[in-house]
Each structure stands twice: as structure tokens, then as C-alpha cells.
Coordinates of C-alpha atoms and ligand atoms in Angstrom, one line a residue:
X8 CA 72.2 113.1 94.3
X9 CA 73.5 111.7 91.1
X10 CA 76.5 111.5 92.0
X11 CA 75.4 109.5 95.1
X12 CA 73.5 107.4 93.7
X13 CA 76.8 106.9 90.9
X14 CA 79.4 105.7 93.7
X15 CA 76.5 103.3 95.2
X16 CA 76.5 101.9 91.9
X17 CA 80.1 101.5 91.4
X18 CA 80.6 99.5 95.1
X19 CA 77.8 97.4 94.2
X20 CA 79.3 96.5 90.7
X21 CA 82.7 95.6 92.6
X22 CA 81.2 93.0 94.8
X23 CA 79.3 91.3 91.6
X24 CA 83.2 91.7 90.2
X25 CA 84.9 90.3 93.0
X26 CA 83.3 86.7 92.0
X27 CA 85.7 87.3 89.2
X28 CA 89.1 88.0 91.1
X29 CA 90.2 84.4 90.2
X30 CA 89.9 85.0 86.6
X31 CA 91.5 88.5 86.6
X32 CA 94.1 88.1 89.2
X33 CA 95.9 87.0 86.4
X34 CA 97.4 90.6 85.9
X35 CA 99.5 90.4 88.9
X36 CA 101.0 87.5 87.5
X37 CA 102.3 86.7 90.8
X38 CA 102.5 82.7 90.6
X39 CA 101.2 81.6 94.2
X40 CA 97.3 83.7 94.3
X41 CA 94.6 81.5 95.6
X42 CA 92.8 79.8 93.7
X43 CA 90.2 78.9 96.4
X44 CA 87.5 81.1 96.8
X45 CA 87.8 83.4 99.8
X46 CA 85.3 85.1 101.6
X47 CA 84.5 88.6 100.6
X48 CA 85.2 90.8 102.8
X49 CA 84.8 94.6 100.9
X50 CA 84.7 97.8 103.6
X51 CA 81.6 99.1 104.0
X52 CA 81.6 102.1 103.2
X53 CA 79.3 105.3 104.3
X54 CA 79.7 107.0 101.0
X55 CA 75.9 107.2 101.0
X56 CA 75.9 108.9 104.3
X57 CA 77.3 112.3 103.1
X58 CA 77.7 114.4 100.0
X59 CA 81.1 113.2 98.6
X60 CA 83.8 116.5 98.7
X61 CA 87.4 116.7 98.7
X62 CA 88.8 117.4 102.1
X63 CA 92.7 117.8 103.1
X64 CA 91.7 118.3 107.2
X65 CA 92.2 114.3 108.9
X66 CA 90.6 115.8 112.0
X67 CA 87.7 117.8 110.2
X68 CA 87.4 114.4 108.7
X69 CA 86.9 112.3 111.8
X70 CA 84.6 115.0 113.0
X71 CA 82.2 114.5 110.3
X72 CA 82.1 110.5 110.8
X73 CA 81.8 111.3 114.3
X74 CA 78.6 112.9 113.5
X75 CA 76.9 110.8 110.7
X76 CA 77.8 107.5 111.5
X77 CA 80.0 106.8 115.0
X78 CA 81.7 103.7 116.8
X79 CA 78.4 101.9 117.8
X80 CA 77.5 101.6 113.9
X81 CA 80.5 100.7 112.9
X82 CA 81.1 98.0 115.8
X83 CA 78.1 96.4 114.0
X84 CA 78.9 96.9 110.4
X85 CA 82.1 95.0 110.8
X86 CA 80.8 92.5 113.4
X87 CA 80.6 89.7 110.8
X88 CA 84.1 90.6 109.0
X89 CA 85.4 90.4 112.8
X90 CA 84.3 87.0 113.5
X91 CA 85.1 85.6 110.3
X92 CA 88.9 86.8 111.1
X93 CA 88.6 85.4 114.5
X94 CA 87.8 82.0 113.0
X95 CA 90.9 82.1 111.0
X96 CA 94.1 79.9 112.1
X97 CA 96.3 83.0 110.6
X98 CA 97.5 83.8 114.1
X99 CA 99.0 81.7 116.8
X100 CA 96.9 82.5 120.2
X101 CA 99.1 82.5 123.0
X102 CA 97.6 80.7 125.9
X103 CA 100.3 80.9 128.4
X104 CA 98.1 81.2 131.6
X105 CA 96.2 78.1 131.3
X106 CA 99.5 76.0 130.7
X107 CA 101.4 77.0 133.5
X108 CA 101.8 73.5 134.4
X109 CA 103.7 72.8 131.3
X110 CA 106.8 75.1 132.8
X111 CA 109.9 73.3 133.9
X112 CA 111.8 76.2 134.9
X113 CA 110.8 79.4 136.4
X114 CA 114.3 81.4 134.3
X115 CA 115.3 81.3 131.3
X116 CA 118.2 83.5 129.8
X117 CA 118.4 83.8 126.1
X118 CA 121.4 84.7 124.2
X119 CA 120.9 86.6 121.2
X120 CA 123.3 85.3 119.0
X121 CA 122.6 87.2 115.6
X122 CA 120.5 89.6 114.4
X123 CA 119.0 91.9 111.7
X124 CA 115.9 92.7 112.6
X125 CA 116.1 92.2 116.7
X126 CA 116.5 95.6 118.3
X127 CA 118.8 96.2 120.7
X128 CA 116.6 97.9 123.0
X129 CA 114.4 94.7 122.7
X130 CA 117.3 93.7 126.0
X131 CA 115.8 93.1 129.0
X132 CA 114.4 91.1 131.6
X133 CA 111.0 90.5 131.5
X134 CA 108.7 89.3 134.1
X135 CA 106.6 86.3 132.0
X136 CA 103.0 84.8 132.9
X137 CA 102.9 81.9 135.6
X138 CA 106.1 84.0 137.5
X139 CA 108.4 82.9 134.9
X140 CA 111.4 85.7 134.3
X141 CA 113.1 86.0 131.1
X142 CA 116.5 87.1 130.4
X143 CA 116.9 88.2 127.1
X144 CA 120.2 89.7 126.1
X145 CA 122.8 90.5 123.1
X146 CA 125.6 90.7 125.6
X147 CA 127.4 87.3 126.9
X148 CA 128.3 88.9 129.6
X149 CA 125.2 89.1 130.9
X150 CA 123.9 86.1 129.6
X151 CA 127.2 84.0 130.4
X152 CA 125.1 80.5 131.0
X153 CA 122.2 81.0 127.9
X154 CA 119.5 78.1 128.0
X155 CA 119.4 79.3 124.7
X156 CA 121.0 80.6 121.5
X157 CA 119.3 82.8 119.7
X158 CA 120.3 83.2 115.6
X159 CA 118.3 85.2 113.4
X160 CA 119.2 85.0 110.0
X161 CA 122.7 83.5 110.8
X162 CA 121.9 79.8 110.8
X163 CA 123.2 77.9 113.9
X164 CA 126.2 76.3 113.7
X165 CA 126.4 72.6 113.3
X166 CA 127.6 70.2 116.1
X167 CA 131.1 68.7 115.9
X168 CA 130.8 65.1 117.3
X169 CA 134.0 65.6 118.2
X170 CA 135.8 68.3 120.9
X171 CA 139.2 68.0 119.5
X172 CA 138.4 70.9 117.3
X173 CA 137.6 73.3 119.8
X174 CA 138.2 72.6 123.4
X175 CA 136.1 74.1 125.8
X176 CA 138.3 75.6 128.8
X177 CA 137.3 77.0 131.6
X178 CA 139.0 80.5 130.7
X179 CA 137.3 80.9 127.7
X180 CA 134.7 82.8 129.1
X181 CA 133.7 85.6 126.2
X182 CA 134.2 89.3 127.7
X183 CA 133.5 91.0 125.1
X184 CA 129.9 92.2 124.5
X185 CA 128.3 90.7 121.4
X186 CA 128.1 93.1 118.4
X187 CA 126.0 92.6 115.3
X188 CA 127.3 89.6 114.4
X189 CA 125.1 88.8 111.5
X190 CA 126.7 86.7 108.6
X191 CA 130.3 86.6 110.4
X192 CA 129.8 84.4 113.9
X193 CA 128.7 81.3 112.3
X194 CA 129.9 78.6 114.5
X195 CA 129.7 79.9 118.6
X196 CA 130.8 76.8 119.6
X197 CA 134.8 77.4 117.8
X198 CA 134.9 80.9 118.4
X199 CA 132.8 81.7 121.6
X200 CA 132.5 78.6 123.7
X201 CA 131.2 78.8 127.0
X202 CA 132.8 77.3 130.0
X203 CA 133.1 73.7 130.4
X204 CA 131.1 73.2 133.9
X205 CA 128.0 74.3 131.7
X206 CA 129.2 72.1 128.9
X207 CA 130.2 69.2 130.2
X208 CA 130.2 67.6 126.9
X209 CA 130.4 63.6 126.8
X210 CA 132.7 63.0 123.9
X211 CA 131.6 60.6 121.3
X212 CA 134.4 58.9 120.6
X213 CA 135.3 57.6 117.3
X214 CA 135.8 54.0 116.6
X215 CA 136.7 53.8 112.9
X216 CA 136.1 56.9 111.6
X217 CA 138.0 59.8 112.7
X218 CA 137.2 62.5 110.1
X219 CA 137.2 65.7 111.8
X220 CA 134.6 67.3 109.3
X221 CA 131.7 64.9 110.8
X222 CA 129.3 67.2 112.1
X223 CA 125.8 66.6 113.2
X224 CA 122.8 69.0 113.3
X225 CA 122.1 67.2 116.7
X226 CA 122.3 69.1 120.1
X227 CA 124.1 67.4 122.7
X228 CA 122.0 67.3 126.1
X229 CA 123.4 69.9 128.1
X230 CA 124.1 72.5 125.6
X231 CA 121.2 75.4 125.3
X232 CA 118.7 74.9 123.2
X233 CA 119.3 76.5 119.7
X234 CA 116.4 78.7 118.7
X235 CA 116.4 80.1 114.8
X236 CA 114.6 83.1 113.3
X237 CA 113.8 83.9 109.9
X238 CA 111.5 86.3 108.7
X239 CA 111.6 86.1 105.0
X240 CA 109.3 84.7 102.7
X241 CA 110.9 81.3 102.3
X242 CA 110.8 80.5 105.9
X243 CA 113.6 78.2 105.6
X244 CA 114.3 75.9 108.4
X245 CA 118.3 75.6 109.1
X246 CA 117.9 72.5 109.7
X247 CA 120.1 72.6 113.1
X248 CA 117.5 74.2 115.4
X249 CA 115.5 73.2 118.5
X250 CA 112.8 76.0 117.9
X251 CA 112.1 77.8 114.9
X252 CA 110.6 81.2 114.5
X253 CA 109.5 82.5 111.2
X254 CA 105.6 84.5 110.7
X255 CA 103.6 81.7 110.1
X256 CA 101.3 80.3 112.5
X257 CA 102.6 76.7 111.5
X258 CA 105.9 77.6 112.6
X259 CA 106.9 76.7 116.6
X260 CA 106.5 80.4 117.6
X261 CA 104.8 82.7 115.3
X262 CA 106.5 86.6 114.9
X263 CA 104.1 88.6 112.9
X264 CA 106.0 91.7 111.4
X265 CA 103.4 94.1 113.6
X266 CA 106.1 95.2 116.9
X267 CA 106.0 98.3 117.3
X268 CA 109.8 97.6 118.0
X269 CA 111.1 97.3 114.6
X270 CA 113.1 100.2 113.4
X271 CA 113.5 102.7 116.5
X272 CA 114.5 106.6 116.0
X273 CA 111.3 106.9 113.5
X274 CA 110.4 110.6 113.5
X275 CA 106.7 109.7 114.8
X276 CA 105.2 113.0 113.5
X277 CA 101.8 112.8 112.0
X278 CA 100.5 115.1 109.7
X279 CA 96.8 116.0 109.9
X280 CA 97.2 117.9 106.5
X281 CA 96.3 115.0 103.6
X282 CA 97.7 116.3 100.2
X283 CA 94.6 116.6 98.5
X284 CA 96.7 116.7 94.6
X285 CA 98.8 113.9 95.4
X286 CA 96.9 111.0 97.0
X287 CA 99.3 108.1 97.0
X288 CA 103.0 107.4 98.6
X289 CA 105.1 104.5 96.9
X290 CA 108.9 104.0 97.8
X291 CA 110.5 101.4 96.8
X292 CA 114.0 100.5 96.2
X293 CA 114.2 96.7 95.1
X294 CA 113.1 97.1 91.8
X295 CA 111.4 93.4 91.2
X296 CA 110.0 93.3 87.8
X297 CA 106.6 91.9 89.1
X298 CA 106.5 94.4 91.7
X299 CA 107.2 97.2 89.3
X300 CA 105.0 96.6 87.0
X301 CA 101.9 96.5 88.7
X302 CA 102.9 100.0 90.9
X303 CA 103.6 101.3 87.5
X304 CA 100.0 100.4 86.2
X305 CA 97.9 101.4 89.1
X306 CA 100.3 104.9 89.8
X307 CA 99.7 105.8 86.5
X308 CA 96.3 105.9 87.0
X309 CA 96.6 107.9 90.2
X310 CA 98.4 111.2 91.8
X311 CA 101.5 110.2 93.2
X312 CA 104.9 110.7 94.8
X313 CA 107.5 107.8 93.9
X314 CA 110.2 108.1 96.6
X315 CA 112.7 105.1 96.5
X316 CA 114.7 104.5 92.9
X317 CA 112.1 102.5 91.9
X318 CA 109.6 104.2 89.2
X319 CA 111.1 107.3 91.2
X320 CA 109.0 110.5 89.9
X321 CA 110.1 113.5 92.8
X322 CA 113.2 114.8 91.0
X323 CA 115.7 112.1 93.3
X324 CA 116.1 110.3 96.0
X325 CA 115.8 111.6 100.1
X326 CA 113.3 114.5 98.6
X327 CA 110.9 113.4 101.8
X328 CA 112.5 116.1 104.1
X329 CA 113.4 118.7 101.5
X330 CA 109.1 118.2 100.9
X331 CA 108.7 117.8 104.7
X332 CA 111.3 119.5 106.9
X333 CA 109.3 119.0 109.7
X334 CA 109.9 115.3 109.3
X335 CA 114.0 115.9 110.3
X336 CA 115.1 114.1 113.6
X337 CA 118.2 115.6 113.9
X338 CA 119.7 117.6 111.1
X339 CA 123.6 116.9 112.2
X340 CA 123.0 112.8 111.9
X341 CA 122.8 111.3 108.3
X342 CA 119.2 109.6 108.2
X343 CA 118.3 105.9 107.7
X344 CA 115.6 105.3 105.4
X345 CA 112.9 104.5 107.8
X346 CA 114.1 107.7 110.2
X347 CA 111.5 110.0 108.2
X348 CA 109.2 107.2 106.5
X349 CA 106.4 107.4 109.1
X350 CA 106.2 111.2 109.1
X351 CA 106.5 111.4 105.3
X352 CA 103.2 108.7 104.9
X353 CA 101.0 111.0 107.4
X354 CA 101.1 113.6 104.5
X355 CA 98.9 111.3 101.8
X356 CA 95.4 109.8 102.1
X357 CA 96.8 106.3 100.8
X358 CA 100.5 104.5 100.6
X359 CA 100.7 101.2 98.1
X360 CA 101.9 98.6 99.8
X361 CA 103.1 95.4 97.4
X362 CA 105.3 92.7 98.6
X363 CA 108.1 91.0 97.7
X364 CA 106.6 88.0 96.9
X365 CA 102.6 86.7 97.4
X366 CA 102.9 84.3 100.5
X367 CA 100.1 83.2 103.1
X368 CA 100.9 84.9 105.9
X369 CA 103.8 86.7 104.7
X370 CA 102.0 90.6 105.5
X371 CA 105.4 92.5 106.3
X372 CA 106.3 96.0 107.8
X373 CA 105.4 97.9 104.7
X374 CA 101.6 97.2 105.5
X375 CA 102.2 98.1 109.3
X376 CA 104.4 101.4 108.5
X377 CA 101.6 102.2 106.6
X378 CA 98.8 102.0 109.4
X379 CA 101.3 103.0 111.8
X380 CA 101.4 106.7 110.3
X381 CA 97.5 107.1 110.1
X382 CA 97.4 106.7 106.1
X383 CA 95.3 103.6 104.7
X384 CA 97.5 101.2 102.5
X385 CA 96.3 99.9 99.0
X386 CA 98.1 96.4 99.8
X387 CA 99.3 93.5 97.6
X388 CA 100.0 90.6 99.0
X389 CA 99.3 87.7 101.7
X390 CA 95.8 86.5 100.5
X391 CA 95.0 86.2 104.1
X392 CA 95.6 89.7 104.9
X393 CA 92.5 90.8 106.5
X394 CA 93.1 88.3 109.2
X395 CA 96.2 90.7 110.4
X396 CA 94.8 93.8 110.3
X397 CA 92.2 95.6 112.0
X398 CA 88.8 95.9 110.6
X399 CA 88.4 98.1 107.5
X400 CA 91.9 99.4 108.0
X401 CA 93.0 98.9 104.4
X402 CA 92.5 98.4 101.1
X403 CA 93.2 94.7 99.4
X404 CA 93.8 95.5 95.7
X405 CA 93.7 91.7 95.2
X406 CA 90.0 91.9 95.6
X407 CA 89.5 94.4 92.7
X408 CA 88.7 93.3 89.6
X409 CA 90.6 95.1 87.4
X410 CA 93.3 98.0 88.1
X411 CA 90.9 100.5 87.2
X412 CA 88.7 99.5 89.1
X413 CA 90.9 100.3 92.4
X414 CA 91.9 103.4 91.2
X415 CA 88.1 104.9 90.9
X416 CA 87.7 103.1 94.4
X417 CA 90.7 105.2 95.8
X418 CA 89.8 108.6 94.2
X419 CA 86.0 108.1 95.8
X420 CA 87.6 107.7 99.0
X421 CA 89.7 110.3 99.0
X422 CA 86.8 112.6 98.2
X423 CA 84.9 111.6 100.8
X424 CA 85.8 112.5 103.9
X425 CA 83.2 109.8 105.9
X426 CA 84.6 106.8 104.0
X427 CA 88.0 107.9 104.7
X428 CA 87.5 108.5 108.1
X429 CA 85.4 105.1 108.2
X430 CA 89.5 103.2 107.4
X431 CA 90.5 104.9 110.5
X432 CA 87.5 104.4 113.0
X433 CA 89.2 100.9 114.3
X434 CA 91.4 102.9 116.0
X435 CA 90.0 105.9 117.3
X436 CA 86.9 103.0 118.2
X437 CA 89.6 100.5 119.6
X438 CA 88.0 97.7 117.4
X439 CA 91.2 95.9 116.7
X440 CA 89.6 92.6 115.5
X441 CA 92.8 90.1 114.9
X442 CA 95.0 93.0 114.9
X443 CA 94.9 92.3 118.6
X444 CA 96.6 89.0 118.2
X445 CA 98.3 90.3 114.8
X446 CA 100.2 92.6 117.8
X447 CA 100.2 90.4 120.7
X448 CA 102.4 87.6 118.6
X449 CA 104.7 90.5 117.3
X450 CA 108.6 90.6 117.6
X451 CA 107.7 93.4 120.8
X452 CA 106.1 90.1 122.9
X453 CA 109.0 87.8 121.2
X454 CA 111.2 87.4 124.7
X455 CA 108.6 85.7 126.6
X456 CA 107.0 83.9 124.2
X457 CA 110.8 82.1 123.3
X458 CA 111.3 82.0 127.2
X459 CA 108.1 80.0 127.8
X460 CA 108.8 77.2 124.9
X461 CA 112.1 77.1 126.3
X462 CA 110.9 76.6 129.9
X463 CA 108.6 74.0 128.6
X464 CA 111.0 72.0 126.8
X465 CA 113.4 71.6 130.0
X466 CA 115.9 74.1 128.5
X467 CA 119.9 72.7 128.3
X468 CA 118.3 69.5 130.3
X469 CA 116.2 68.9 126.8
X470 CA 116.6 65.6 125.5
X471 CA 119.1 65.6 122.6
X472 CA 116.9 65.7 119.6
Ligands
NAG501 C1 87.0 85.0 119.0 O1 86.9 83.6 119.3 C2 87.1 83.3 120.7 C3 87.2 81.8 120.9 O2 86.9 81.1 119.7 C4 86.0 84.0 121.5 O3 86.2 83.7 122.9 C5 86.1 85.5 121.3 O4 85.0 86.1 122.0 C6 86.0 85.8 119.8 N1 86.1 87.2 119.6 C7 85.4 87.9 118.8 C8 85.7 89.4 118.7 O5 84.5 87.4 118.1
NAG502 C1 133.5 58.7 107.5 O1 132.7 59.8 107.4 C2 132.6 60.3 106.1 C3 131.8 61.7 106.1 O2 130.6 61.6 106.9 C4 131.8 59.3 105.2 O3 131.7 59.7 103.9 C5 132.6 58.0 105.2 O4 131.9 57.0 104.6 C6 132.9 57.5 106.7 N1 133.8 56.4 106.7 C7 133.6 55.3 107.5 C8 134.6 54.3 107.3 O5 132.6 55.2 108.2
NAG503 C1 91.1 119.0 96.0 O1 91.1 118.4 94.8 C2 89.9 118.4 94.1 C3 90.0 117.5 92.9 O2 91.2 117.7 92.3 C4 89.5 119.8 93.8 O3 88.3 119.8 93.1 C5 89.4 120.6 95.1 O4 89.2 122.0 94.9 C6 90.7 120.4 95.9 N1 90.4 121.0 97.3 C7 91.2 121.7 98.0 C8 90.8 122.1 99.3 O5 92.3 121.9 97.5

């Protein structure tokens, strides 16, 4: 009873603390935190619903909060954190039925161009709303008249104004299928250029001037639309592009790091044993000073396995599978970092996830690899988190007021089974909250989304911008 009555206490403290966030977030020293006052959104938990006990059973778990508490309760605990997510701008809503009229072709081919992130088996051709089809292809072969270029990461090449420099002939045809040609094919239009009947370019002659550097970052009608990806923090425009993806809802097509796409070959295994010694899972490998020192803090102050070289404390790196064999896709093939990091997460009640850098918006696949293996992240980051994620999914360390403060959160959690299970109910409930737009504007639905603007803006028959 005392002890009830103790964690009560603490949650309520932390909501009279969170006022205070502002004053304290000081300790990330990260230099872009809000300094507007956001709403606060803390988990409701059902601590006071059960007599707290350590558990290491995910199922037994879910059990119990089947029991005490149950979908219908929690549907209207978190009705108010839902709608105040839904209000939020954080997510570009795709309304593609109702603007069917807006479509000036009915196919589009896209060329993927380069790529880091773009998974091959993302190749395909999809069948779009308002019966618009979409070709979306690494291979020229395929694509061999693109109404658009896709780069990602590789910035699109600027124009020559002039054709001297590369001639487009009608045997110049590419044959070869496209491989990862990220940071080496910078300029298609020298190296790779497509026949001349889709060309047709109308040379602009030179009058005085006949410098053969001049180059222009405009697109000639006729030539597909360039369309330019980049994911990182910066969001850098190239500055040659006709449509620019980055994961911002400002940007001209929004690609939220939630696809279930990204990174294939993941050994999906999930472990329904929770080390009950060893609560939290870190591994990081870009060792940013910021970064570092605030997993440094808050892991000293809980059980955890380091994996990556950063702050590493499991004896060496790749000790996942020698801890979890079962976690092995295929002993004979050498495996990629994220081949066992989804299995490896199931083990522990709680992975930290901190981001590069503290961006609106910028909520990245270490937050989703997290959710993705049924652990609950402790997340630093995007102040705007919570409208990404599905309701009481995870935990925002921003919103603690101190370090300490988190850490006796976490370890109450992880001795109670109902407010553990409580992180997971938006699944096993399907109450998805944002996280249902979070996945619907995800690289998975990126071909027709890039297919429809395309349509819309007339494809190669675009005005020259
Ligand atoms: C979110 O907002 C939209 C329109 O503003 C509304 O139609 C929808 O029902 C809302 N969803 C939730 C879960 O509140
Ligand atoms: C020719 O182009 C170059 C590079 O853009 C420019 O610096 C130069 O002033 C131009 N010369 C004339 C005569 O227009
Ligand atoms: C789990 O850990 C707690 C706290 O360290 C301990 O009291 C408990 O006995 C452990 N339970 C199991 C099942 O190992």
C-alpha cells in the first residue's frame, strides 16, 4: 500500500516538474529545444491498478492489463492526447481521392536515379488512387522514358544551357541496369542521356558568351521532372529540383522514417522473455559528444547493455548473437548491423533512443526500430514527437525534469507489469493515433505519393521552372 501510494506520488511530482522542463532542459545542452511551452502529454499510467512486481513474461504481462484495465479504458484515457496529436500539422495528410481532378496523366514512370536509403524491393508498379499507375524502378531499362528522375542523396545534376557537351543520340540508350549509384553518377544527363525523340532539347544558343561551364539549375520543358530526397537533419534543398522530399511536413512530399521498408533481411524474432537485470538497450556507433554524454548520465543510472563502440560495456562489439543465437539469420552470411537489431531489442523492457541532432520533425528509424521490436524507447529528440507515434508508446525523456527523475520513472515501469503493458496496448488495441498517418506518409507509400505530384504537375510537359 505504501509503496502505492509512493509511485502515485512520484508521477504526480513529475507533472508539477514538467512546468520546469524549460529551465532544466538545459542538461541536454542540445542548442535547438523549444522554448515554447508544449502541451503535456505524460502516459497515464495504471500503476495504481496493481501491486507493482517485477515480471520477465511480455505475455503474462499483457494478460494482467487485459484483466485490470483493457482497450475500452484505455481508448478513453488517451482520447484527449489523441486529438491533440490530430490537431498537429506534424504530418502531411494525403488527400488523393478528393483531388482526382488535379491529375494530368493517368502514368507516371519514375527513375530512381540514386539511393541510400530506397530499397530495391521498393520496385514495382503500383496501382495509385483515381486509376493512376505508377512505375517506379532503379533499372533504365525498364524505365527507359522516366517523367521523372529520382536522386536521393546524390543532388541532381545541373542543366548545361548548352548540348555541345553531351549530345544526345538516338543510340545512347543506357542497357545497363542502374546499380547503387550513390555519390558517383552525378550528372545523368553526360553520362546516361536518354534518347533524343524524348529530349528534344531546343538549344539555347549563345550570342556573346560561349563559356561551356554555364549551367543553369533550370529544367528544360521536356526533360522529366527532377525529384530530390534527403532525409537528414539539414533538409538541404539542392537547389536543382522540381520536387523535394525530405520528413518534414513543409517539404513538397513528406517521408517520415516509419516504412516498414527500410532495412530488409531484419531477423524479425521477438522475444517474450524481458531481461528482468538488464532493462535498457543502447547501441550506438557515432560517438557525438552531446549524444554521449547524456546516454552516459542516464545508463549510469540504469541496467544496461551498450552494444555499438559507443560507451560500449558487453566485452566488444557483434556480442548481440553470441547473447542471442537465436537472433542469427543465416550463420554462413556476414551480418549487417540492423540484420539482428530487431531481435536483440525484444530481449529488454526499454531501448534509448537519442538523435543525432534535436530537429522538429526529425523522429528517425532508431525511435521506429525500437517500437518495431515490441520494447518501449526512452527517446531524445524531435520536440514534436508524440505527434508520430502512437499513443503512450514511448517514453519522452525531454519531458523529465531531471535525469533522475527518468531513471526512477523507468525502473517503476519495469516493475510493473500493468504500466508496461499499458506502452504496448496501442497495438494490441489498434489505437494508432497519428501513427496512422506517421505510417501512411512513410518511404513504404513513397511511389505513389511522388507519382501523383508528378501527374499533377504535367510530368516532362511541366513548364520549365
Ligand atoms: C482527426 O481530425 C480529422 C479532421 O480534422 C477528423 O475527421 C478525425 O475524426 C480526427 N481523428 C481523431 C482520431 O480524432
Ligand atoms: C559569361 O559567363 C560567365 C560565367 O557565368 C560570367 O562570369 C561572365 O560574366 C559572362 N560573360 C559575358 C560576356 O556575358
Ligand atoms: C527481477 O529483479 C528484481 C529487482 O532486481 C528482483 O527483486 C526480482 O527477484 C527479479 N525477478 C526475477 C523473476 O528474476
Amino acid at each position: 500500500m505504501l509503496l502505492k501510494s509512493l509511485n502515485s506520488f512520484t508521477i504526480i511530482s513529475m507533472f508539477g516538474f514538467a512546468f520546469f522542463i524549460l529551465f532544466f532542459s538545459g542538461f541536454l545542452e542540445f542548442p535547438s529545444l523549444s522554448t515554447t511551452i508544449k502541451p503535456i502529454r505524460y502516459p497515464t499510467l495504471s500503476l495504481t491498478k496493481s501491486t507493482p512486481h517485477p515480471f520477465t513474461d511480455l505475455v503474462t504481462a499483457f494478460k494482467e492489463w487485459d484483466s485490470l484495465v483493457g482497450c475500452p479504458h484505455f481508448r478513453e484515457s488517451h482520447k484527449v492526447s489523441i486529438q491533440i496529436a490530430n490537431r498537429s500539422s506534424s504530418l502531411q495528410v494525403s488527400d488523393a481521392e478528393s483531388e482526382c481532378g488535379e491529375l494530368k496523366m493517368d502514368h507516371v514512370s519514375v527513375l530512381v536515379k540514386g539511393w541510400t536509403w530506397i530499397p530495391d524491393n521498393l520496385d514495382n508498379l503500383y496501382p495509385c488512387a483515381c486509376g493512376l499507375s505508377c512505375l517506379w524502378t532503379k533499372s533504365s531499362v525498364l524505365a527507359d522514358k522516366p517523367d521523372a528522375l529520382l536522386f536521393e542523396t546524390t543532388t541532381p545534376p545541373l542543366q548545361s544551357l548548352f548540348t555541345t557537351s553531351s549530345p544526345p543520340t538516338a543510340t545512347s540508350v543506357p542497357s545497363a541496369p542502374e546499380i547503387n549509384t550513390f555519390g558517383l553518377d552525378n550528372n545523368v544527363f553526360s553520362t546516361n542521356p536518354p534518347p533524343t525523340s524524348v529530349f528534344s532539347p531546343s538549344p539555347i544558343l549563345p550570342t556573346e558568351n560561349t563559356s561551356q561551364d554555364l549551367v543553369s539549375s533550370d529544367r528544360r520543358t521536356g526533360d522529366p521532372l527532377r525529384v530530390y530526397m534527403e532525409l537528414e537533419a539539414g533538409r538541404k534543398r539542392s537547389g536543382a529540383e522540381d520536387l523535394f522530399i525530405s520528413y518534414h511536413a513543409k517539404d513538397d512530399v513528406q517521408s517520415t522514417y516509419a516504412g516498414g521498408l527500410f532495412h530488409n533481411g531484419r531477423n524479425y524474432h521477438v522475444s517474450s522473455h524481458k531481461d528482468n537485470d538488464t532493462l535498457v538497450y543502447w547501441s550506438s556507433s557515432r560517438c557525438l559528444p552531446q549524444r554521449n554524454k547524456l546516454a552516459k548520465k542516464l545508463l549510469s543510472l540504469l541496467p544496461h547493455h551498450s552494444f555499438g563502440k559507443c560507451l560500449n560495456n558487453v566485452g566488444g562489439l557483434d556480442k548481440a548473437l553470441s547473447f542471442y543465437p537465436e537472433c542469427t539469420n543465416d550463420a554462413n552470411v556476414t551480418p549487417k548491423w540492423w540484420d539482428h537489431l530487431h531481435c536483440a531489442m525484444s530481449h529488454y523492457k526499454f531501448v534509448l533512443a537519442i538523435e543525432n541532432t534535436v530537429t522538429e520533425s526529425y523522429v528517425t528509424e532508431k525511435l521506429f526500430y525500437a517500437l518495431d521490436s515490441g520494447s518501449v524507447p526512452i527517446y531524445f529528440g524531435a520536440s514534436n514527437v508524440l505527434d508520430f507515434v502512437p499513443p503512450n508508446s514511448i517514453i519522452d525523456g525531454s519531458t523529465f525534469s531531471s535525469l533522475e527523475e527518468l531513471a526512477s520513472y523507468v525502473r517503476n515501469v519495469a516493475n510493473d507489469p500493468i504500466a508496461y503493458a499499458e506502452y504496448h496496448a496501442w497495438r494490441r488495441c489498434g489505437d494508432l493515433g497519428n501513427y496512422g498517418k506517421t505510417r501512411a506518409v512513410s518511404l513504404d507509400t513513397l511511389p505513389c505519393r511522388i507519382c501523383n505530384a508528378v501527374s499533377r504537375k504535367g510530368g516532362r510537359n511541366a513548364g520549365a521552372i
